[in-house]
Amino acid sequence: MSETSHYLCIGCPLGCRLEVDTQGDEILEVRGNACKRGDTFARQEHVDPRRFVTTTVAIEGAPWPRLPVATAGSVPKHVMREVCEALHGLRLEAPVELGQVVLPDALGTGIDVVATRSMERR
Amino acid sequence: MRFDVVIVGAGIVGCAIARELTRYRLDVALIERECEVGLGTSKANSGIIHGGHRAADGTAKGATEYRGNLLWDELAHDLPFGFQRIGDLTVAFDDDDERHLSELLDQGRRRGVTGLELWDSERLRREEPNLSHDIRSALHAPTSGVVNPYEACFALAESAVRNGLTLLLEHTVVGIERGESGFTVRTDRGSLEARFVINAAGVHGDAVARLVGAEEAGLRFRKGEEYLLDKRLVGFVTRVVFPCPSPTSKGILVIPTYDGTLMVGPTATPSDADDVTTTAQGAQAVFEGARRLVPGISEEDCIAEFAGVRAVAADEDFAIHSTAVPGFVNVIGIQSPGLTAAPAIALDVVELLRSEGLSLELDDAFIPGIDAPILFAQLEPEEQARVVRGDPRFGRIACRCEIVTEGEVLHAIERGARTMDGIKFRTRAGMGRCQGGFCAWRCMRLLADTLDIDISEVTKRGGRSWIATPRLEVEHA
Amino acid sequence: MPELQPRHLQRRYDVVVVGGGPAGLAAALGAREQGAEGVLIVDRESEPGGILQQCIHHGFGLHHFKEELTGPAYAERYLGQVLEHDVDILTDAYVLDVDPSRRVGLLSSRHGRTEVDAGAVVLAMGARERTRQAIRIPGTRPAGIMTAGFAQKLVNMAGYLPGRRVAILGSGDIGLIMARRLVLEGAEVVGVFELMPHANGLTRNVVQCLHDFGIPLHLSTTVVHIHGDERIEKVTVAPVDESFTPRMDQAWDVDCDTLLVSIGLIPDNELARTLGVRLDPVTTGPVVTSSMETSRDGVFACGNTVHIHDLVDWVSQESQLAGGAAGGYATGRHRRADNVRLLPGSNVRSCIPHTITTEREHTIFLRVTKSLAPCTLRLGEVYERPLRYVVPGEMVTLKVRPRFLQGFHGGNLRVDVVAREEAAA
């Protein structure tokens, strides 16, 4: 007996409605995707849903008190909040460069959190 | 501290009385529960200075309407606030209405109101082409005007403070006792001694009278909803338009405000003292009423709405009198035409105090004027250049819908604005199409920096009207 | 970041760009690439980038940089390109007016009230958010009702929360994205209420911002009353029928201390209005040619000031074209007039640009009025393309190549999006 799971693709703004046919642990077919990325996304989403996290970190000596940051890769969906909480205690000092690592290996996921803009010293 | 006179309530009436009293060598205090003056009934008002012919003879309203009207020229000369005599039209659709117009005309002439004139439909169409073609005739009153009522309150209060008034904002009167030599007025933040107390507490008038055991006016409350329309309609109608009143309602008006934008309203529904909600039924009634006068008006053009509450005395008239408690004066039940009458009411109250034994000695140091705020957008380019050279803060735009500079916002704060509404009603920042979407952050920053408070302490209009709250980990830290 | 502020403004610039957001940056780059010498960007904020600076989520740059970036990263990369091309950027400055000879009246704290002459002007002021007032919700007017974009600035840049218990009216993208941001920052989002029977924002945002966090999305439901004296305390919400009339018998109350309003964007065109350029009553932005020129000679427009885009990449593409055309105009290479007018037809709400030529390739942006799947996009009798689906929330883009129009000799070309069966018949 095969089963069908439904997902909405988040690979791009198109938002394809994806169908994943499975039998046991085996993925038989992915349908509804407009491109290759949809296929990859559906297979990943079915077994291990992952997301990028974007949030902010406190920064001092900069024009704004918050620096935007993001995970450099996707992390398991269920740790998104914990990643944000792990950043709450952080206090950065300007200047910071775009792409600079602000928290290496967040929660042992192997994924760094990096600055998504530069901020000079005010 | 001991004062000659303590005024409770800083609406248009309290502010006008306060400024009138500062002409004399007196110690005067004005107590207001809100964080800015004029934020109650006075702000949420149609802003009309009535022509003088409307209120019935034999009433306090009738006795002060035209006298008050005439006093606005001098006020507007001395103080910077928007005021213009644009005239009004009372329009007639049928025989009954036309009878009403001739009664109004007679009453106005008896009172000496100048310039009243009946217009036939042809004249009306020439002067106001967008009015309904069902209108048969109209009574034109050129003496009628429009004012920005909150600007008038700010200016009167600022002038009074400059002439020595003690203005106590965010003070709520909780008790008034009559002693041997005068009154003790207790507030939530300390007490004041006073020889005379004036009750100008608006919708709270009866409650304040009750504190000292003086007569109440049997106040009931009537809510009025008003709807402001988009700039698109500037110039569509150039005079205030009144229908003839029906037995149940004074009717919905079309009002070109001082700034030119049209406003329609008000409704008149019984309400609680603090009910400032707008309603779907209210909007419907207002737009139906407005369309009867001006068919080209649509709900689609609404950019803002508000409601205000009028305090109505049991006999529907103003209650301006001394009371059974010597030295305690009521000035309550001031509904329409209270804004028009306010300057005359202030003079009457001064005379009342004189008759009660207050000695009035003119103060030679009284200065009638205050500095006019810079309205950057209205300056010529060369003048703008000069202003920015003198103060680079005028080179930064805070509000882009209404072209208000940071310099103007900072001046407003220097002159007493403590809240976002205080800035908005002084500078127009946040009044335009985006309703503060762009300028709110800048104004919050300027308020916080100037008053040395945190962003989370900035409020819309005092009390618990905070706008932003600290991040959770900041709070928990 | 290098020093942006020009110490001395030139008396004349080939191109003056009003606004330093994604549209303005791309227009300036386009102008330089097309040979304009002096190019000036005027921006009212203290740094360029516009709204991108507060859009800290991903979703930018897939087309332009071939990778998904956050808003600030997209702005920084783009700004880098612009600065390499030697463009003057005047921040903390405001364009007060532009006269018929394209003399631009400027206000800035650094240079005061001054004027520069422009060979061409590009309007790139972006959009503003529709407010509560645009839909007239009955009730009180307490603090705590704000647009989603304002809340975004508070949270992402200023480091404050708009409140602790938040209801969201409207399912525009900014509202959806703020729902996630607020939950990640520890606030509670009690629900998103959308008048229409479908979400207004992109599907991916419904998934990532609402589904991922278990935030309820109430479709065909709206806020009918606001309660609270000083600060908002609750809202009454009610489902609506097919004619959008609230069913008050089924209304319920939702406690909240904040109401975010995310009911769409409108082009910010106060300046366009004062310039007297012709506006499209549907988009409310300027009417534009295939070179993004407005009805005023030498005045071009691009980005959200013309029509609301879903993707910043399209803004950049359209704006680079506009800037290029402005650069060409300023250096005496005015393009030939368009010869085809596009007419929005069946299920087409708007169509940008308003005119094209049969000589060049064009990208046309459409918005539809209702959802259809599958369907066919038709250009008059001369071209058609099948589409899997269309929804009002997503822009449809179409590349029109000259060969499509080879057999076409009329002046007006109707654009229709019709159901597939209909197309076959």
mmCIF file with all atom_site columns, C-alpha atoms in Angstrom, chain B residues 142-287:
data_model
loop_
_atom_site.group_PDB
_atom_site.id
_atom_site.type_symbol
_atom_site.label_atom_id
_atom_site.label_alt_id
_atom_site.label_comp_id
_atom_site.label_asym_id
_atom_site.label_entity_id
_atom_site.label_seq_id
_atom_site.pdbx_PDB_ins_code
_atom_site.Cartn_x
_atom_site.Cartn_y
_atom_site.Cartn_z
_atom_site.occupancy
_atom_site.B_iso_or_equiv
_atom_site.pdbx_formal_charge
_atom_site.auth_seq_id
_atom_site.auth_comp_id
_atom_site.auth_asym_id
_atom_site.auth_atom_id
_atom_site.pdbx_PDB_model_num
ATOM 1   C CA . PRO B 1 142 ? -20.401 85.039 6.244  1.00 0.00 ? 142 PRO B CA 1
ATOM 2   C CA . THR B 1 143 ? -19.530 85.471 9.926  1.00 0.00 ? 143 THR B CA 1
ATOM 3   C CA . SER B 1 144 ? -19.175 81.730 10.381 1.00 0.00 ? 144 SER B CA 1
ATOM 4   C CA . GLY B 1 145 ? -15.676 80.236 10.463 1.00 0.00 ? 145 GLY B CA 1
ATOM 5   C CA . VAL B 1 146 ? -13.576 77.174 11.089 1.00 0.00 ? 146 VAL B CA 1
ATOM 6   C CA . VAL B 1 147 ? -10.794 76.708 13.600 1.00 0.00 ? 147 VAL B CA 1
ATOM 7   C CA . ASN B 1 148 ? -8.387  73.908 14.501 1.00 0.00 ? 148 ASN B CA 1
ATOM 8   C CA . PRO B 1 149 ? -9.743  73.570 18.050 1.00 0.00 ? 149 PRO B CA 1
ATOM 9   C CA . TYR B 1 150 ? -6.740  71.648 19.429 1.00 0.00 ? 150 TYR B CA 1
ATOM 10  C CA . GLU B 1 151 ? -4.377  74.322 18.090 1.00 0.00 ? 151 GLU B CA 1
ATOM 11  C CA . ALA B 1 152 ? -6.478  76.968 19.806 1.00 0.00 ? 152 ALA B CA 1
ATOM 12  C CA . CYS B 1 153 ? -6.238  75.048 23.122 1.00 0.00 ? 153 CYS B CA 1
ATOM 13  C CA . PHE B 1 154 ? -2.459  74.615 22.805 1.00 0.00 ? 154 PHE B CA 1
ATOM 14  C CA . ALA B 1 155 ? -1.992  78.298 21.973 1.00 0.00 ? 155 ALA B CA 1
ATOM 15  C CA . LEU B 1 156 ? -4.243  79.561 24.781 1.00 0.00 ? 156 LEU B CA 1
ATOM 16  C CA . ALA B 1 157 ? -2.511  77.326 27.325 1.00 0.00 ? 157 ALA B CA 1
ATOM 17  C CA . GLU B 1 158 ? 0.958   78.277 26.096 1.00 0.00 ? 158 GLU B CA 1
ATOM 18  C CA . SER B 1 159 ? 0.095   81.964 26.264 1.00 0.00 ? 159 SER B CA 1
ATOM 19  C CA . ALA B 1 160 ? -1.330  81.553 29.774 1.00 0.00 ? 160 ALA B CA 1
ATOM 20  C CA . VAL B 1 161 ? 1.757   79.658 30.956 1.00 0.00 ? 161 VAL B CA 1
ATOM 21  C CA . ARG B 1 162 ? 3.940   82.381 29.517 1.00 0.00 ? 162 ARG B CA 1
ATOM 22  C CA . ASN B 1 163 ? 1.953   84.870 31.589 1.00 0.00 ? 163 ASN B CA 1
ATOM 23  C CA . GLY B 1 164 ? 2.376   82.929 34.805 1.00 0.00 ? 164 GLY B CA 1
ATOM 24  C CA . LEU B 1 165 ? -0.216  80.144 34.781 1.00 0.00 ? 165 LEU B CA 1
ATOM 25  C CA . THR B 1 166 ? 0.653   76.981 36.736 1.00 0.00 ? 166 THR B CA 1
ATOM 26  C CA . LEU B 1 167 ? -0.387  74.131 34.412 1.00 0.00 ? 167 LEU B CA 1
ATOM 27  C CA . LEU B 1 168 ? -0.668  70.744 36.103 1.00 0.00 ? 168 LEU B CA 1
ATOM 28  C CA . LEU B 1 169 ? -1.078  67.972 33.540 1.00 0.00 ? 169 LEU B CA 1
ATOM 29  C CA . GLU B 1 170 ? -1.790  64.332 34.412 1.00 0.00 ? 170 GLU B CA 1
ATOM 30  C CA . HIS B 1 171 ? -3.314  65.447 37.708 1.00 0.00 ? 171 HIS B CA 1
ATOM 31  C CA . THR B 1 172 ? -6.708  64.004 38.554 1.00 0.00 ? 172 THR B CA 1
ATOM 32  C CA . VAL B 1 173 ? -8.817  65.874 41.088 1.00 0.00 ? 173 VAL B CA 1
ATOM 33  C CA . VAL B 1 174 ? -9.953  63.384 43.733 1.00 0.00 ? 174 VAL B CA 1
ATOM 34  C CA . GLY B 1 175 ? -11.394 65.675 46.394 1.00 0.00 ? 175 GLY B CA 1
ATOM 35  C CA . ILE B 1 176 ? -12.376 69.309 47.009 1.00 0.00 ? 176 ILE B CA 1
ATOM 36  C CA . GLU B 1 177 ? -13.016 70.616 50.529 1.00 0.00 ? 177 GLU B CA 1
ATOM 37  C CA . ARG B 1 178 ? -14.373 74.018 51.471 1.00 0.00 ? 178 ARG B CA 1
ATOM 38  C CA . GLY B 1 179 ? -12.539 75.347 54.554 1.00 0.00 ? 179 GLY B CA 1
ATOM 39  C CA . GLU B 1 180 ? -12.542 78.616 56.497 1.00 0.00 ? 180 GLU B CA 1
ATOM 40  C CA . SER B 1 181 ? -10.510 80.640 54.050 1.00 0.00 ? 181 SER B CA 1
ATOM 41  C CA . GLY B 1 182 ? -11.014 78.765 50.831 1.00 0.00 ? 182 GLY B CA 1
ATOM 42  C CA . PHE B 1 183 ? -10.694 75.393 49.171 1.00 0.00 ? 183 PHE B CA 1
ATOM 43  C CA . THR B 1 184 ? -8.318  72.475 49.387 1.00 0.00 ? 184 THR B CA 1
ATOM 44  C CA . VAL B 1 185 ? -8.186  70.775 45.990 1.00 0.00 ? 185 VAL B CA 1
ATOM 45  C CA . ARG B 1 186 ? -6.752  67.294 46.371 1.00 0.00 ? 186 ARG B CA 1
ATOM 46  C CA . THR B 1 187 ? -5.299  65.538 43.329 1.00 0.00 ? 187 THR B CA 1
ATOM 47  C CA . ASP B 1 188 ? -3.753  62.121 42.913 1.00 0.00 ? 188 ASP B CA 1
ATOM 48  C CA . ARG B 1 189 ? -0.395  63.925 43.043 1.00 0.00 ? 189 ARG B CA 1
ATOM 49  C CA . GLY B 1 190 ? -0.736  66.431 45.877 1.00 0.00 ? 190 GLY B CA 1
ATOM 50  C CA . SER B 1 191 ? -3.013  69.222 47.090 1.00 0.00 ? 191 SER B CA 1
ATOM 51  C CA . LEU B 1 192 ? -3.539  72.870 46.214 1.00 0.00 ? 192 LEU B CA 1
ATOM 52  C CA . GLU B 1 193 ? -5.143  75.670 48.203 1.00 0.00 ? 193 GLU B CA 1
ATOM 53  C CA . ALA B 1 194 ? -7.484  78.030 46.363 1.00 0.00 ? 194 ALA B CA 1
ATOM 54  C CA . ARG B 1 195 ? -9.806  80.960 47.066 1.00 0.00 ? 195 ARG B CA 1
ATOM 55  C CA . PHE B 1 196 ? -11.922 80.175 44.029 1.00 0.00 ? 196 PHE B CA 1
ATOM 56  C CA . VAL B 1 197 ? -12.471 76.956 42.101 1.00 0.00 ? 197 VAL B CA 1
ATOM 57  C CA . ILE B 1 198 ? -13.846 76.867 38.568 1.00 0.00 ? 198 ILE B CA 1
ATOM 58  C CA . ASN B 1 199 ? -15.388 73.625 37.405 1.00 0.00 ? 199 ASN B CA 1
ATOM 59  C CA . ALA B 1 200 ? -14.680 73.351 33.669 1.00 0.00 ? 200 ALA B CA 1
ATOM 60  C CA . ALA B 1 201 ? -14.363 69.579 33.751 1.00 0.00 ? 201 ALA B CA 1
ATOM 61  C CA . GLY B 1 202 ? -16.400 68.821 30.623 1.00 0.00 ? 202 GLY B CA 1
ATOM 62  C CA . VAL B 1 203 ? -17.958 65.372 30.744 1.00 0.00 ? 203 VAL B CA 1
ATOM 63  C CA . HIS B 1 204 ? -16.748 65.051 34.365 1.00 0.00 ? 204 HIS B CA 1
ATOM 64  C CA . GLY B 1 205 ? -18.452 68.328 35.376 1.00 0.00 ? 205 GLY B CA 1
ATOM 65  C CA . ASP B 1 206 ? -21.122 66.752 37.557 1.00 0.00 ? 206 ASP B CA 1
ATOM 66  C CA . ALA B 1 207 ? -18.607 64.459 39.237 1.00 0.00 ? 207 ALA B CA 1
ATOM 67  C CA . VAL B 1 208 ? -16.386 67.422 40.165 1.00 0.00 ? 208 VAL B CA 1
ATOM 68  C CA . ALA B 1 209 ? -19.381 69.418 41.489 1.00 0.00 ? 209 ALA B CA 1
ATOM 69  C CA . ARG B 1 210 ? -20.353 66.410 43.591 1.00 0.00 ? 210 ARG B CA 1
ATOM 70  C CA . LEU B 1 211 ? -16.913 66.371 45.248 1.00 0.00 ? 211 LEU B CA 1
ATOM 71  C CA . VAL B 1 212 ? -17.685 69.662 46.999 1.00 0.00 ? 212 VAL B CA 1
ATOM 72  C CA . GLY B 1 213 ? -21.459 69.285 47.253 1.00 0.00 ? 213 GLY B CA 1
ATOM 73  C CA . ALA B 1 214 ? -22.292 71.953 44.680 1.00 0.00 ? 214 ALA B CA 1
ATOM 74  C CA . GLU B 1 215 ? -25.250 71.826 42.287 1.00 0.00 ? 215 GLU B CA 1
ATOM 75  C CA . GLU B 1 216 ? -24.987 69.399 39.431 1.00 0.00 ? 216 GLU B CA 1
ATOM 76  C CA . ALA B 1 217 ? -26.331 70.032 35.952 1.00 0.00 ? 217 ALA B CA 1
ATOM 77  C CA . GLY B 1 218 ? -27.890 66.621 35.400 1.00 0.00 ? 218 GLY B CA 1
ATOM 78  C CA . LEU B 1 219 ? -25.371 65.942 32.655 1.00 0.00 ? 219 LEU B CA 1
ATOM 79  C CA . ARG B 1 220 ? -26.172 63.391 29.985 1.00 0.00 ? 220 ARG B CA 1
ATOM 80  C CA . PHE B 1 221 ? -23.859 62.546 27.157 1.00 0.00 ? 221 PHE B CA 1
ATOM 81  C CA . ARG B 1 222 ? -24.220 62.618 23.428 1.00 0.00 ? 222 ARG B CA 1
ATOM 82  C CA . LYS B 1 223 ? -21.608 61.113 21.160 1.00 0.00 ? 223 LYS B CA 1
ATOM 83  C CA . GLY B 1 224 ? -20.678 62.621 17.819 1.00 0.00 ? 224 GLY B CA 1
ATOM 84  C CA . GLU B 1 225 ? -18.844 60.651 15.135 1.00 0.00 ? 225 GLU B CA 1
ATOM 85  C CA . GLU B 1 226 ? -16.900 62.551 12.487 1.00 0.00 ? 226 GLU B CA 1
ATOM 86  C CA . TYR B 1 227 ? -15.213 61.312 9.312  1.00 0.00 ? 227 TYR B CA 1
ATOM 87  C CA . LEU B 1 228 ? -12.316 63.069 7.592  1.00 0.00 ? 228 LEU B CA 1
ATOM 88  C CA . LEU B 1 229 ? -12.033 62.800 3.824  1.00 0.00 ? 229 LEU B CA 1
ATOM 89  C CA . ASP B 1 230 ? -9.043  62.584 1.477  1.00 0.00 ? 230 ASP B CA 1
ATOM 90  C CA . LYS B 1 231 ? -7.225  65.637 0.098  1.00 0.00 ? 231 LYS B CA 1
ATOM 91  C CA . ARG B 1 232 ? -8.755  64.755 -3.266 1.00 0.00 ? 232 ARG B CA 1
ATOM 92  C CA . LEU B 1 233 ? -11.861 66.653 -2.135 1.00 0.00 ? 233 LEU B CA 1
ATOM 93  C CA . VAL B 1 234 ? -10.124 69.882 -1.089 1.00 0.00 ? 234 VAL B CA 1
ATOM 94  C CA . GLY B 1 235 ? -12.177 72.732 -2.544 1.00 0.00 ? 235 GLY B CA 1
ATOM 95  C CA . PHE B 1 236 ? -15.178 70.538 -3.412 1.00 0.00 ? 236 PHE B CA 1
ATOM 96  C CA . VAL B 1 237 ? -17.250 72.537 -0.922 1.00 0.00 ? 237 VAL B CA 1
ATOM 97  C CA . THR B 1 238 ? -15.947 75.856 0.415  1.00 0.00 ? 238 THR B CA 1
ATOM 98  C CA . ARG B 1 239 ? -18.439 76.736 3.181  1.00 0.00 ? 239 ARG B CA 1
ATOM 99  C CA . VAL B 1 240 ? -19.811 74.795 6.130  1.00 0.00 ? 240 VAL B CA 1
ATOM 100 C CA . VAL B 1 241 ? -23.139 73.300 5.071  1.00 0.00 ? 241 VAL B CA 1
ATOM 101 C CA . PHE B 1 242 ? -25.943 72.720 7.603  1.00 0.00 ? 242 PHE B CA 1
ATOM 102 C CA . PRO B 1 243 ? -29.253 71.034 6.929  1.00 0.00 ? 243 PRO B CA 1
ATOM 103 C CA . CYS B 1 244 ? -32.272 72.390 8.798  1.00 0.00 ? 244 CYS B CA 1
ATOM 104 C CA . PRO B 1 245 ? -32.577 70.567 12.121 1.00 0.00 ? 245 PRO B CA 1
ATOM 105 C CA . SER B 1 246 ? -35.293 67.963 12.482 1.00 0.00 ? 246 SER B CA 1
ATOM 106 C CA . PRO B 1 247 ? -37.045 67.401 15.838 1.00 0.00 ? 247 PRO B CA 1
ATOM 107 C CA . THR B 1 248 ? -34.760 64.404 16.494 1.00 0.00 ? 248 THR B CA 1
ATOM 108 C CA . SER B 1 249 ? -31.434 65.600 15.133 1.00 0.00 ? 249 SER B CA 1
ATOM 109 C CA . LYS B 1 250 ? -29.395 68.673 14.326 1.00 0.00 ? 250 LYS B CA 1
ATOM 110 C CA . GLY B 1 251 ? -28.348 66.856 11.220 1.00 0.00 ? 251 GLY B CA 1
ATOM 111 C CA . ILE B 1 252 ? -25.141 65.917 9.489  1.00 0.00 ? 252 ILE B CA 1
ATOM 112 C CA . LEU B 1 253 ? -22.907 68.752 8.300  1.00 0.00 ? 253 LEU B CA 1
ATOM 113 C CA . VAL B 1 254 ? -20.301 69.030 5.583  1.00 0.00 ? 254 VAL B CA 1
ATOM 114 C CA . ILE B 1 255 ? -17.348 70.956 6.989  1.00 0.00 ? 255 ILE B CA 1
ATOM 115 C CA . PRO B 1 256 ? -14.334 72.225 5.053  1.00 0.00 ? 256 PRO B CA 1
ATOM 116 C CA . THR B 1 257 ? -11.801 72.200 7.894  1.00 0.00 ? 257 THR B CA 1
ATOM 117 C CA . TYR B 1 258 ? -9.238  74.946 8.333  1.00 0.00 ? 258 TYR B CA 1
ATOM 118 C CA . ASP B 1 259 ? -6.713  72.779 6.475  1.00 0.00 ? 259 ASP B CA 1
ATOM 119 C CA . GLY B 1 260 ? -9.098  72.509 3.535  1.00 0.00 ? 260 GLY B CA 1
ATOM 120 C CA . THR B 1 261 ? -9.926  68.822 3.787  1.00 0.00 ? 261 THR B CA 1
ATOM 121 C CA . LEU B 1 262 ? -13.599 67.979 4.152  1.00 0.00 ? 262 LEU B CA 1
ATOM 122 C CA . MET B 1 263 ? -15.051 66.484 7.304  1.00 0.00 ? 263 MET B CA 1
ATOM 123 C CA . VAL B 1 264 ? -18.532 65.045 7.605  1.00 0.00 ? 264 VAL B CA 1
ATOM 124 C CA . GLY B 1 265 ? -20.555 64.514 10.785 1.00 0.00 ? 265 GLY B CA 1
ATOM 125 C CA . PRO B 1 266 ? -21.400 64.619 13.616 1.00 0.00 ? 266 PRO B CA 1
ATOM 126 C CA . THR B 1 267 ? -23.888 62.041 14.753 1.00 0.00 ? 267 THR B CA 1
ATOM 127 C CA . ALA B 1 268 ? -25.732 62.728 18.010 1.00 0.00 ? 268 ALA B CA 1
ATOM 128 C CA . THR B 1 269 ? -26.449 59.536 19.892 1.00 0.00 ? 269 THR B CA 1
ATOM 129 C CA . PRO B 1 270 ? -26.912 59.102 23.660 1.00 0.00 ? 270 PRO B CA 1
ATOM 130 C CA . SER B 1 271 ? -23.764 57.532 25.107 1.00 0.00 ? 271 SER B CA 1
ATOM 131 C CA . ASP B 1 272 ? -21.588 57.077 28.171 1.00 0.00 ? 272 ASP B CA 1
ATOM 132 C CA . ALA B 1 273 ? -19.203 59.852 29.171 1.00 0.00 ? 273 ALA B CA 1
ATOM 133 C CA . ASP B 1 274 ? -16.179 57.973 27.880 1.00 0.00 ? 274 ASP B CA 1
ATOM 134 C CA . ASP B 1 275 ? -17.609 56.287 24.779 1.00 0.00 ? 275 ASP B CA 1
ATOM 135 C CA . VAL B 1 276 ? -15.519 57.447 21.852 1.00 0.00 ? 276 VAL B CA 1
ATOM 136 C CA . THR B 1 277 ? -16.144 54.456 19.610 1.00 0.00 ? 277 THR B CA 1
ATOM 137 C CA . THR B 1 278 ? -17.037 54.881 15.973 1.00 0.00 ? 278 THR B CA 1
ATOM 138 C CA . THR B 1 279 ? -19.676 52.527 14.653 1.00 0.00 ? 279 THR B CA 1
ATOM 139 C CA . ALA B 1 280 ? -20.835 51.086 11.362 1.00 0.00 ? 280 ALA B CA 1
ATOM 140 C CA . GLN B 1 281 ? -24.278 52.635 11.934 1.00 0.00 ? 281 GLN B CA 1
ATOM 141 C CA . GLY B 1 282 ? -22.701 55.995 12.688 1.00 0.00 ? 282 GLY B CA 1
ATOM 142 C CA . ALA B 1 283 ? -20.675 55.899 9.486  1.00 0.00 ? 283 ALA B CA 1
ATOM 143 C CA . GLN B 1 284 ? -23.748 54.976 7.514  1.00 0.00 ? 284 GLN B CA 1
ATOM 144 C CA . ALA B 1 285 ? -25.818 57.793 9.018  1.00 0.00 ? 285 ALA B CA 1
ATOM 145 C CA . VAL B 1 286 ? -23.042 60.319 8.442  1.00 0.00 ? 286 VAL B CA 1
ATOM 146 C CA . PHE B 1 287 ? -22.415 59.429 4.818  1.00 0.00 ? 287 PHE B CA 1
#
